[in-house]
Amino acid sequence: MITFRPLIKFDKPVTVILVDNQQAKKKKFPFTHKALKDQIALLVQSDQFSGEDGQVFPILLDNTLVLLVGTGDPKALSFTALRVTVRKALLSSLLDKVKEIEIILSQDDKTVKAVVESILIGTYAWRKYQTKKKDNKKIDMKDKKIFIAAQKKKAYEEAIHICEGVNLARDLVNDNADTVTSVYIEKVIRNIVEGKKNIFLEVLNKKEMKAKKLGLHLAVNQGSKNEPKLIIVRYNGASKKGDYTAFIGKGITFDTGGLNIKTSGHIETMRLDMGGTAAVIGTLKNAIALNLKKNILFVCALAENTVGSSAYKPGDVIRGYSGKTVEVANTDAEGRLVLADAISYVVKNYKPSRIIDIATLTGACIIALGNDYTGLMTTDDKFSRALVRSSNETDDRVWRLPVYPELKDAVKSKIADIRNLGYPKGAAGTITAAEFLRQFTYGTMWAHLDIAGTAFDEGTGRMYFSPGATGAGVRLVTHYLENN
Ligand code: BES
Ligand code: MN
Ligand code: ZN
């Protein structure tokens, strides 16, 4: 929990202080505590502390533990490094049993945001299924109180809202696939929008999908006992009508690969395959919390890709909502199928000005970009620039990959209008998937975010994220909405 108060007090068992290398060198600190200033000066003199980034140095001062956190050269300040270092300080075992912590930092908006993110995003951990040991007195981060001396409350509060959206997305991805079903996700959405007068919901279940002929979406879910759902949240935040930005999230609650079943090493984390939908829901929560004055559509395309005698088959040709037929060359390329129906349905019935789809779409994106950069694909340079700007501001990183006319050939089918598989041997798997999606946008301005690599950390955690879900995309598109 974070609390704001106007003054620096040194009244908590721990005070964390951000110090850059110029402050260390010139012995200029953002507080007046004389004894502490002298102490730091001595440490700087004896070369034990220099304010370089990554440094965490403890001082015991009366009853207070002071943790100095080095942030490096202020002219070349890396907010990523700052988040990593503040997180390191907060997770230090020195603080295991501490209930209250004070943080002292410079008051510019960017530092403020980065520190709030270090706390809320950096110390997030998925512990739902860890049984608490009785003899372990370690205090959970969630139960600690962190006090920040703040003049500008607005930046803090905004950052807190955004982090809550990020962490909601993470919770939705981290929990079991048999818990986070389409029915569960509908409940989560209904809870978020309950009582909001400017929000309207359309929910298509299997029955409505059949009536409206969303054949691709239905096919993907065919082997599952869970209901497929297309949920469309219409958020009217602007005073004018129209000009909707549509966010469309891939929501495969579990991806076995279908009859083209995934193998060991690839299937275990596939509850992450609703990461796009999770990002859309996190952004919906943010839009409400920040009271955004925009018209927005939040769309979740929910299905489960399972195996069984009723599952759809490799080689099937299926007609989707748009009327186009698709050759299912591989049942594991299911994301583009549900998205094709969702995109064409939203384009036809809601006529958005622009679409951003968010999807854990291709393993190839992980090969191309790894786990730190989301793949961004669009044919619109201006749209791309706006999203890259938001990426730079938020550290929710994207890197653009091309979509170009000749890619059409990659998704041609001999027996249907289009095929859900690209070139042989998986060449250019990420951009051929994007080209498939593009053919269902019918000229609507569109960007595609492939978060296959960024949505989930299978290892020990990277940058300032703990293992598991990261909430990739939430900060990015929230910033985009706030600034465009
Ligand atoms: N959900 C996967 C993509 C994925 C893989 C996300 C690894 C996160 C981590 C997607 O549905 C998929 O299976 N894609 C296939 C496409 C292929 C069959 C053309 C892939 O990437 O292997
Ligand atoms: Mn798949
Ligand atoms: Zn998938």
Coordinates of C-alpha atoms and ligand atoms in Angstrom, one line a residue:
M1 CA 0.0 0.0 0.0
I2 CA 1.3 3.4 -0.9
T3 CA 0.5 6.5 1.2
F4 CA 1.4 10.1 0.3
R5 CA 2.3 12.8 2.7
P6 CA 3.8 16.2 2.2
L7 CA 7.0 16.0 4.2
I8 CA 10.1 13.9 4.7
K9 CA 10.1 12.6 8.2
F10 CA 12.6 9.8 8.9
D11 CA 10.0 8.3 11.2
K12 CA 9.8 4.8 9.8
P13 CA 12.1 1.9 10.5
V14 CA 13.4 2.1 6.9
T15 CA 14.0 5.1 4.7
V16 CA 14.9 4.5 1.0
I17 CA 16.7 7.4 -0.6
L18 CA 17.4 7.9 -4.4
V19 CA 20.7 9.5 -5.0
D20 CA 22.3 10.2 -8.3
N21 CA 26.0 10.4 -8.9
Q22 CA 26.0 14.2 -9.2
Q23 CA 24.2 14.5 -5.8
A24 CA 26.8 12.1 -4.3
K25 CA 29.7 14.0 -5.8
K26 CA 28.4 17.5 -4.8
K27 CA 27.0 16.3 -1.6
K28 CA 23.7 17.9 -2.4
F29 CA 20.8 15.9 -1.1
P30 CA 17.0 16.4 -1.2
F31 CA 16.6 16.4 2.6
T32 CA 18.0 18.3 5.6
H33 CA 19.1 15.6 8.0
K34 CA 22.6 16.8 9.0
A35 CA 24.0 13.5 10.5
L36 CA 22.8 11.5 7.5
K37 CA 24.4 14.0 5.0
D38 CA 27.7 13.7 6.9
Q39 CA 27.5 9.9 6.8
I40 CA 26.9 9.8 3.1
A41 CA 29.7 12.3 2.5
L42 CA 32.1 10.0 4.4
L43 CA 30.9 7.1 2.3
V44 CA 31.5 9.0 -0.9
Q45 CA 34.9 10.1 0.3
S46 CA 35.9 6.5 1.0
D47 CA 34.6 5.3 -2.3
Q48 CA 32.0 3.0 -0.8
F49 CA 29.0 4.8 -2.3
S50 CA 29.1 6.9 -5.5
G51 CA 25.4 7.0 -6.6
E52 CA 26.1 4.9 -9.7
D53 CA 23.1 3.0 -10.9
G54 CA 22.4 -0.4 -9.5
Q55 CA 24.0 0.5 -6.2
V56 CA 22.1 -0.3 -3.0
F57 CA 23.9 0.7 0.2
P58 CA 22.6 0.4 3.8
I59 CA 23.4 2.8 6.6
L60 CA 22.2 2.4 10.2
L61 CA 21.3 5.7 11.7
D62 CA 19.9 5.7 15.2
N63 CA 16.9 3.3 14.8
T64 CA 16.5 3.9 11.1
L65 CA 17.9 1.7 8.4
V66 CA 18.6 4.0 5.4
L67 CA 19.0 2.4 2.0
L68 CA 20.8 4.5 -0.5
V69 CA 19.8 3.7 -4.0
G70 CA 22.1 4.9 -6.8
T71 CA 20.4 6.1 -9.9
G72 CA 23.6 7.0 -11.9
D73 CA 24.2 10.0 -14.2
P74 CA 21.1 12.3 -14.1
K75 CA 21.8 13.4 -17.6
A76 CA 21.7 9.8 -18.9
L77 CA 19.1 8.6 -16.5
S78 CA 17.6 5.2 -17.4
F79 CA 14.2 4.8 -15.9
T80 CA 14.5 1.0 -16.5
A81 CA 17.6 0.9 -14.4
L82 CA 15.9 3.0 -11.8
R83 CA 13.0 0.6 -11.6
V84 CA 15.3 -2.3 -11.4
T85 CA 17.4 -0.8 -8.6
V86 CA 14.5 0.5 -6.5
R87 CA 12.9 -2.9 -6.8
K88 CA 16.1 -4.6 -5.7
A89 CA 16.2 -2.3 -2.6
L90 CA 12.6 -3.0 -1.7
L91 CA 13.0 -6.8 -2.1
S92 CA 16.2 -6.8 -0.1
S93 CA 16.2 -9.3 2.7
L94 CA 17.0 -6.5 5.0
L95 CA 13.4 -5.4 4.7
D96 CA 11.9 -8.9 5.3
K97 CA 10.3 -8.0 8.6
V98 CA 9.7 -4.3 8.1
K99 CA 6.1 -3.1 8.0
E100 CA 6.6 0.6 7.1
I101 CA 9.0 2.2 4.6
E102 CA 9.6 5.8 3.7
I103 CA 10.9 6.7 0.2
I104 CA 12.7 10.0 -0.6
L105 CA 12.9 10.9 -4.3
S106 CA 13.1 13.8 -6.6
Q107 CA 9.7 15.2 -7.6
D108 CA 9.7 15.1 -11.4
D109 CA 6.8 13.2 -12.9
K110 CA 8.9 10.5 -14.6
T111 CA 10.8 9.6 -11.5
V112 CA 7.6 9.5 -9.5
K113 CA 5.9 7.2 -12.0
A114 CA 9.0 4.9 -12.2
V115 CA 9.2 4.6 -8.4
V116 CA 5.5 3.8 -8.1
E117 CA 6.0 1.2 -10.8
S118 CA 9.0 -0.2 -9.0
I119 CA 6.7 -0.7 -6.0
L120 CA 3.5 -2.0 -7.6
I121 CA 4.8 -3.7 -10.7
G122 CA 8.3 -4.5 -9.4
T123 CA 7.2 -6.3 -6.2
Y124 CA 4.1 -8.0 -7.6
A125 CA 4.3 -11.7 -7.1
W126 CA 1.9 -14.5 -7.9
R127 CA 1.4 -16.3 -4.5
K128 CA -2.2 -17.6 -4.7
Y129 CA -1.2 -21.2 -4.6
Q130 CA 1.7 -21.0 -2.1
T131 CA 0.7 -22.2 1.3
K132 CA 2.0 -19.9 4.0
K133 CA 4.5 -21.4 6.4
K134 CA 3.5 -20.6 10.0
D135 CA 7.1 -20.0 11.3
N136 CA 7.9 -17.6 8.5
K137 CA 7.6 -14.1 9.9
K138 CA 8.5 -12.5 6.6
I139 CA 6.0 -9.7 5.8
D140 CA 4.5 -9.9 2.4
M141 CA 5.1 -6.8 0.2
K142 CA 1.3 -6.4 -0.1
D143 CA 1.0 -5.8 3.6
K144 CA 3.8 -3.2 3.8
K145 CA 3.0 0.5 4.0
I146 CA 5.2 2.7 1.8
F147 CA 5.2 6.4 2.5
I148 CA 6.2 8.8 -0.2
A149 CA 6.9 12.5 0.4
A150 CA 4.9 13.9 -2.5
Q151 CA 4.1 17.4 -3.7
K152 CA 2.5 16.4 -7.0
K153 CA -0.2 13.9 -6.0
K154 CA -1.6 13.7 -9.6
A155 CA 1.3 11.9 -11.1
Y156 CA 1.4 9.4 -8.2
E157 CA -2.3 8.7 -8.4
E158 CA -2.3 8.2 -12.1
A159 CA 0.7 5.8 -11.9
I160 CA -1.1 3.8 -9.2
H161 CA -4.2 3.4 -11.3
I162 CA -2.2 2.2 -14.3
C163 CA -0.2 -0.3 -12.2
E164 CA -3.5 -1.7 -10.9
G165 CA -4.6 -2.3 -14.5
V166 CA -1.3 -4.0 -15.2
N167 CA -1.5 -6.2 -12.2
L168 CA -5.1 -7.2 -12.9
A169 CA -4.0 -8.4 -16.3
R170 CA -1.2 -10.4 -14.6
D171 CA -3.6 -12.0 -12.2
L172 CA -5.9 -13.1 -15.1
V173 CA -3.0 -14.7 -16.9
N174 CA -1.3 -16.3 -13.9
D175 CA -4.3 -18.2 -12.6
N176 CA -5.3 -21.7 -13.8
A177 CA -7.0 -22.0 -17.2
D178 CA -9.8 -24.0 -15.6
T179 CA -10.4 -21.0 -13.3
V180 CA -10.1 -18.2 -15.9
T181 CA -12.6 -19.5 -18.4
S182 CA -14.8 -17.4 -20.7
V183 CA -17.6 -17.4 -18.1
Y184 CA -15.1 -16.2 -15.4
I185 CA -13.8 -13.5 -17.7
E186 CA -17.3 -12.2 -18.5
K187 CA -17.9 -11.9 -14.7
V188 CA -14.7 -10.0 -14.3
I189 CA -15.7 -7.6 -17.0
R190 CA -19.3 -7.2 -15.6
N191 CA -17.8 -6.4 -12.2
I192 CA -15.5 -3.7 -13.6
V193 CA -18.3 -1.9 -15.6
E194 CA -21.1 -2.4 -13.1
G195 CA -23.1 0.8 -12.5
K196 CA -21.2 2.8 -15.2
K197 CA -23.7 4.8 -17.2
N198 CA -21.5 5.4 -20.2
I199 CA -20.7 1.8 -20.8
F200 CA -22.6 -0.7 -22.8
L201 CA -22.0 -4.4 -23.3
E202 CA -22.7 -6.9 -26.1
V203 CA -22.0 -10.5 -25.3
L204 CA -22.2 -13.1 -28.0
N205 CA -22.4 -16.7 -26.8
K206 CA -22.3 -19.9 -28.9
K207 CA -26.0 -19.5 -29.8
E208 CA -25.6 -15.9 -31.0
M209 CA -22.4 -16.7 -32.8
K210 CA -24.1 -19.5 -34.7
A211 CA -26.9 -17.2 -35.7
K212 CA -24.4 -14.5 -36.8
K213 CA -22.1 -17.0 -38.5
L214 CA -18.9 -16.4 -36.6
G215 CA -17.7 -19.8 -38.0
L216 CA -14.0 -19.4 -37.4
H217 CA -14.4 -18.5 -33.8
L218 CA -16.9 -21.4 -33.3
A219 CA -14.6 -23.9 -35.0
V220 CA -11.7 -23.1 -32.7
N221 CA -13.8 -23.7 -29.6
Q222 CA -15.6 -26.8 -31.1
G223 CA -13.8 -29.3 -29.0
S224 CA -14.2 -27.5 -25.7
K225 CA -17.0 -27.9 -23.1
N226 CA -16.6 -24.2 -22.3
E227 CA -18.7 -21.6 -24.0
P228 CA -17.0 -19.4 -26.7
K229 CA -17.7 -15.7 -26.1
L230 CA -17.2 -12.5 -28.0
I231 CA -17.5 -9.7 -25.5
I232 CA -17.7 -6.1 -26.7
V233 CA -17.5 -3.3 -24.2
R234 CA -18.5 0.1 -25.6
Y235 CA -17.1 2.9 -23.5
N236 CA -18.5 6.3 -24.4
G237 CA -16.1 8.8 -22.7
A238 CA -16.1 11.6 -25.3
S239 CA -18.8 14.2 -25.5
K240 CA -19.0 13.6 -29.3
K241 CA -20.4 10.5 -30.8
G242 CA -18.2 8.1 -32.9
D243 CA -14.5 8.0 -33.5
Y244 CA -14.0 4.8 -31.6
T245 CA -10.6 3.2 -30.9
A246 CA -11.1 -0.6 -30.8
F247 CA -8.9 -2.9 -28.7
I248 CA -9.3 -6.5 -29.7
G249 CA -7.7 -9.1 -27.4
K250 CA -6.9 -12.7 -28.3
G251 CA -8.5 -14.7 -25.5
I252 CA -7.6 -18.3 -25.9
T253 CA -8.1 -19.5 -22.3
F254 CA -5.9 -22.5 -23.1
D255 CA -4.1 -23.4 -26.3
T256 CA -3.3 -27.1 -26.5
G257 CA -2.7 -26.6 -30.2
G258 CA -5.8 -28.6 -31.1
L259 CA -5.2 -31.8 -33.1
N260 CA -1.9 -30.3 -34.2
I261 CA -1.1 -30.7 -30.5
K262 CA 1.7 -28.9 -28.8
T263 CA 4.5 -30.9 -27.4
S264 CA 6.2 -30.9 -23.9
G265 CA 8.1 -27.7 -23.4
H266 CA 5.5 -25.7 -25.4
I267 CA 2.2 -26.5 -23.9
E268 CA 2.8 -25.9 -20.1
T269 CA 2.4 -22.2 -20.2
M270 CA -0.5 -22.0 -22.6
R271 CA -2.9 -20.4 -20.1
L272 CA -1.0 -17.3 -21.2
D273 CA -2.8 -17.4 -24.5
M274 CA -5.5 -15.0 -23.2
G275 CA -2.8 -12.4 -22.5
G276 CA -4.2 -10.1 -25.2
T277 CA -7.7 -10.2 -23.6
A278 CA -6.1 -9.6 -20.2
A279 CA -4.3 -6.5 -21.5
V280 CA -7.6 -5.3 -22.9
I281 CA -9.4 -5.8 -19.5
G282 CA -6.5 -4.1 -17.7
T283 CA -6.8 -1.1 -20.1
L284 CA -10.6 -1.0 -19.6
K285 CA -10.0 -0.7 -15.8
N286 CA -7.6 2.1 -16.5
A287 CA -9.9 4.0 -18.8
I288 CA -12.5 4.0 -16.1
A289 CA -10.1 4.9 -13.3
L290 CA -8.6 7.7 -15.3
N291 CA -11.9 8.8 -16.6
L292 CA -10.6 9.0 -20.1
K293 CA -12.6 11.3 -22.4
K294 CA -12.4 9.0 -25.4
N295 CA -14.8 6.6 -27.2
I296 CA -13.3 3.1 -26.9
L297 CA -14.3 -0.4 -27.7
F298 CA -12.8 -3.2 -25.6
V299 CA -13.2 -6.5 -27.3
C300 CA -12.4 -9.9 -25.9
A301 CA -12.5 -12.9 -28.3
L302 CA -12.7 -15.9 -25.9
A303 CA -12.3 -19.6 -26.8
E304 CA -10.5 -22.7 -25.7
N305 CA -8.4 -24.7 -28.3
T306 CA -8.7 -28.3 -27.1
V307 CA -8.3 -31.8 -28.5
G308 CA -11.1 -34.4 -28.7
S309 CA -13.3 -36.1 -31.2
S310 CA -15.4 -33.0 -31.7
A311 CA -12.4 -30.7 -32.2
Y312 CA -12.0 -29.0 -35.6
K313 CA -9.6 -30.7 -37.9
P314 CA -6.5 -29.8 -39.9
G315 CA -7.5 -29.5 -43.5
D316 CA -11.0 -28.2 -42.7
V317 CA -12.2 -25.2 -44.7
I318 CA -14.4 -22.9 -42.7
R319 CA -16.4 -19.8 -43.6
G320 CA -16.0 -16.9 -41.1
Y321 CA -18.1 -13.9 -40.3
S322 CA -16.7 -11.9 -43.2
G323 CA -17.8 -14.5 -45.7
K324 CA -14.3 -15.5 -46.6
T325 CA -13.4 -19.2 -46.4
V326 CA -10.3 -20.2 -44.5
E327 CA -8.2 -23.4 -45.0
V328 CA -7.2 -24.6 -41.5
A329 CA -3.8 -25.8 -42.5
N330 CA -2.9 -26.1 -38.8
T331 CA -5.2 -26.1 -35.8
D332 CA -2.5 -24.5 -33.7
A333 CA -2.7 -21.3 -35.7
E334 CA -6.1 -20.6 -33.9
G335 CA -5.5 -17.1 -32.7
R336 CA -5.7 -15.5 -36.1
L337 CA -9.0 -17.4 -36.7
V338 CA -10.8 -16.0 -33.6
L339 CA -9.3 -12.6 -34.3
A340 CA -10.4 -12.7 -37.9
D341 CA -14.0 -13.1 -36.8
A342 CA -13.7 -10.6 -34.0
I343 CA -12.1 -7.9 -36.3
S344 CA -14.6 -8.4 -39.1
Y345 CA -17.5 -8.3 -36.7
V346 CA -16.3 -5.1 -35.0
V347 CA -15.5 -3.4 -38.3
K348 CA -18.9 -4.2 -39.8
N349 CA -21.1 -3.5 -36.7
Y350 CA -19.2 -0.8 -34.8
K351 CA -17.2 1.0 -37.6
P352 CA -14.2 2.0 -35.4
S353 CA -11.8 4.6 -36.6
R354 CA -8.8 2.5 -35.7
I355 CA -8.1 -1.0 -34.4
I356 CA -5.4 -2.2 -32.1
D357 CA -5.4 -6.0 -31.7
I358 CA -3.3 -7.5 -28.9
A359 CA -2.4 -11.1 -29.1
T360 CA 0.0 -13.8 -28.0
L361 CA 0.0 -14.8 -31.6
T362 CA 3.2 -16.4 -32.8
G363 CA 6.2 -18.3 -31.4
A364 CA 8.1 -16.8 -34.3
C365 CA 7.8 -13.4 -32.6
I366 CA 9.8 -14.8 -29.7
I367 CA 12.5 -16.1 -32.1
A368 CA 12.6 -12.7 -33.8
L369 CA 12.4 -10.3 -30.8
G370 CA 12.8 -12.3 -27.6
N371 CA 11.0 -11.4 -24.5
D372 CA 11.6 -7.7 -24.0
Y373 CA 10.0 -6.2 -27.2
T374 CA 6.4 -6.7 -28.4
G375 CA 6.1 -7.0 -32.2
L376 CA 4.3 -4.0 -33.7
M377 CA 2.8 -4.3 -37.1
T378 CA 0.9 -1.8 -39.1
T379 CA 0.8 -0.3 -42.6
D380 CA 0.2 3.2 -41.2
D381 CA 3.5 5.1 -40.4
K382 CA 1.8 7.7 -38.3
F383 CA 0.0 5.1 -36.2
S384 CA 3.3 3.3 -35.7
R385 CA 5.0 6.5 -34.6
A386 CA 2.4 7.2 -32.0
L387 CA 2.6 3.7 -30.6
V388 CA 6.4 3.8 -30.6
R389 CA 6.3 7.1 -28.7
S390 CA 4.0 5.6 -26.1
S391 CA 6.4 2.6 -25.9
N392 CA 9.4 4.9 -25.2
E393 CA 7.5 6.8 -22.5
T394 CA 6.2 3.8 -20.7
D395 CA 9.0 1.3 -21.1
D396 CA 6.3 -1.2 -22.4
R397 CA 8.4 -1.9 -25.4
V398 CA 7.5 -2.4 -29.0
W399 CA 9.6 -2.9 -32.2
R400 CA 8.1 -2.5 -35.6
L401 CA 8.1 -5.4 -38.1
P402 CA 6.9 -4.9 -41.7
V403 CA 3.6 -5.7 -43.3
Y404 CA 3.7 -5.2 -47.1
P405 CA 1.6 -6.1 -50.2
E406 CA 3.7 -9.1 -51.4
L407 CA 2.9 -11.0 -48.1
K408 CA -0.4 -11.7 -49.7
D409 CA 1.1 -14.7 -51.5
A410 CA 2.2 -16.3 -48.2
V411 CA -1.4 -16.9 -47.0
K412 CA -2.9 -18.0 -50.4
S413 CA -4.8 -21.3 -50.4
K414 CA -5.4 -23.7 -53.2
I415 CA -8.8 -24.7 -51.9
A416 CA -10.1 -21.7 -50.0
D417 CA -10.0 -17.9 -50.0
I418 CA -7.1 -17.7 -47.5
R419 CA -5.0 -20.1 -45.4
N420 CA -4.1 -19.9 -41.7
L421 CA -0.5 -20.8 -42.3
G422 CA 2.3 -18.8 -44.0
Y423 CA 5.4 -19.9 -45.8
P424 CA 6.9 -23.4 -45.5
K425 CA 9.2 -24.1 -42.5
G426 CA 7.5 -21.2 -40.6
A427 CA 9.5 -18.5 -42.4
A428 CA 8.4 -15.0 -41.4
G429 CA 5.8 -16.5 -39.1
T430 CA 5.0 -13.3 -37.3
I431 CA 4.4 -11.0 -40.2
T432 CA 2.5 -13.6 -42.3
A433 CA 0.1 -14.0 -39.3
A434 CA -0.2 -10.2 -39.3
E435 CA -1.0 -10.3 -43.1
F436 CA -3.7 -12.8 -42.4
L437 CA -5.3 -10.4 -39.8
R438 CA -5.0 -7.4 -42.1
Q439 CA -7.2 -9.1 -44.7
F440 CA -10.1 -9.0 -42.2
T441 CA -9.7 -5.2 -41.4
Y442 CA -11.2 -4.1 -44.7
G443 CA -9.2 -0.9 -44.8
T444 CA -9.8 0.3 -41.2
M445 CA -6.7 1.8 -39.7
W446 CA -5.1 -1.0 -37.8
A447 CA -2.1 -2.0 -35.7
H448 CA -1.2 -5.5 -34.4
L449 CA 0.7 -6.1 -31.2
D450 CA 2.2 -9.6 -30.9
I451 CA 2.9 -10.1 -27.2
A452 CA 3.8 -13.8 -27.4
G453 CA 7.3 -13.1 -26.0
T454 CA 6.5 -10.2 -23.7
A455 CA 3.3 -11.4 -21.9
F456 CA 4.9 -14.1 -19.8
D457 CA 8.2 -14.8 -18.2
E458 CA 9.0 -18.5 -18.0
G459 CA 12.3 -18.0 -16.3
T460 CA 13.3 -16.3 -13.1
G461 CA 11.9 -12.9 -14.1
R462 CA 13.5 -10.1 -16.2
M463 CA 14.0 -6.4 -15.7
Y464 CA 11.7 -5.4 -13.0
F465 CA 9.2 -8.3 -13.4
S466 CA 8.8 -11.4 -11.3
P467 CA 8.3 -14.7 -13.0
G468 CA 4.9 -15.3 -14.8
A469 CA 2.6 -12.7 -16.4
T470 CA 3.9 -9.2 -17.0
G471 CA 0.8 -7.3 -18.1
A472 CA 2.5 -6.4 -21.4
G473 CA 0.6 -3.9 -23.5
V474 CA -1.5 -2.3 -20.7
R475 CA 0.9 0.7 -20.0
L476 CA 1.5 1.1 -23.7
V477 CA -2.1 1.4 -24.9
T478 CA -3.2 3.3 -21.8
H479 CA -0.6 5.9 -22.6
Y480 CA -1.6 5.9 -26.3
L481 CA -5.2 6.6 -25.2
E482 CA -4.2 9.4 -22.9
N483 CA -2.1 11.1 -25.5
N484 CA -3.7 10.7 -28.9
Ligands
BES1 N1 -0.4 -19.2 -28.8 C1 0.5 -19.6 -29.8 C2 1.7 -18.7 -29.9 C3 2.6 -18.6 -28.7 C4 3.7 -19.5 -28.7 C5 2.5 -17.7 -27.7 C6 4.6 -19.5 -27.6 C7 3.4 -17.7 -26.6 C8 4.4 -18.6 -26.6 C9 -0.2 -19.6 -31.1 O1 -1.5 -20.0 -31.1 C10 0.5 -20.7 -31.9 O2 0.4 -21.8 -31.5 N2 1.2 -20.3 -33.0 C11 1.8 -21.2 -33.8 C12 1.5 -20.9 -35.2 C13 2.0 -21.9 -36.3 C14 1.2 -23.1 -36.1 C15 1.8 -21.2 -37.6 C16 3.3 -21.1 -33.5 O3 3.8 -20.0 -33.3 O4 4.0 -22.1 -33.5
MN2 MN -1.8 -22.1 -31.1
ZN3 ZN -2.5 -19.6 -29.4

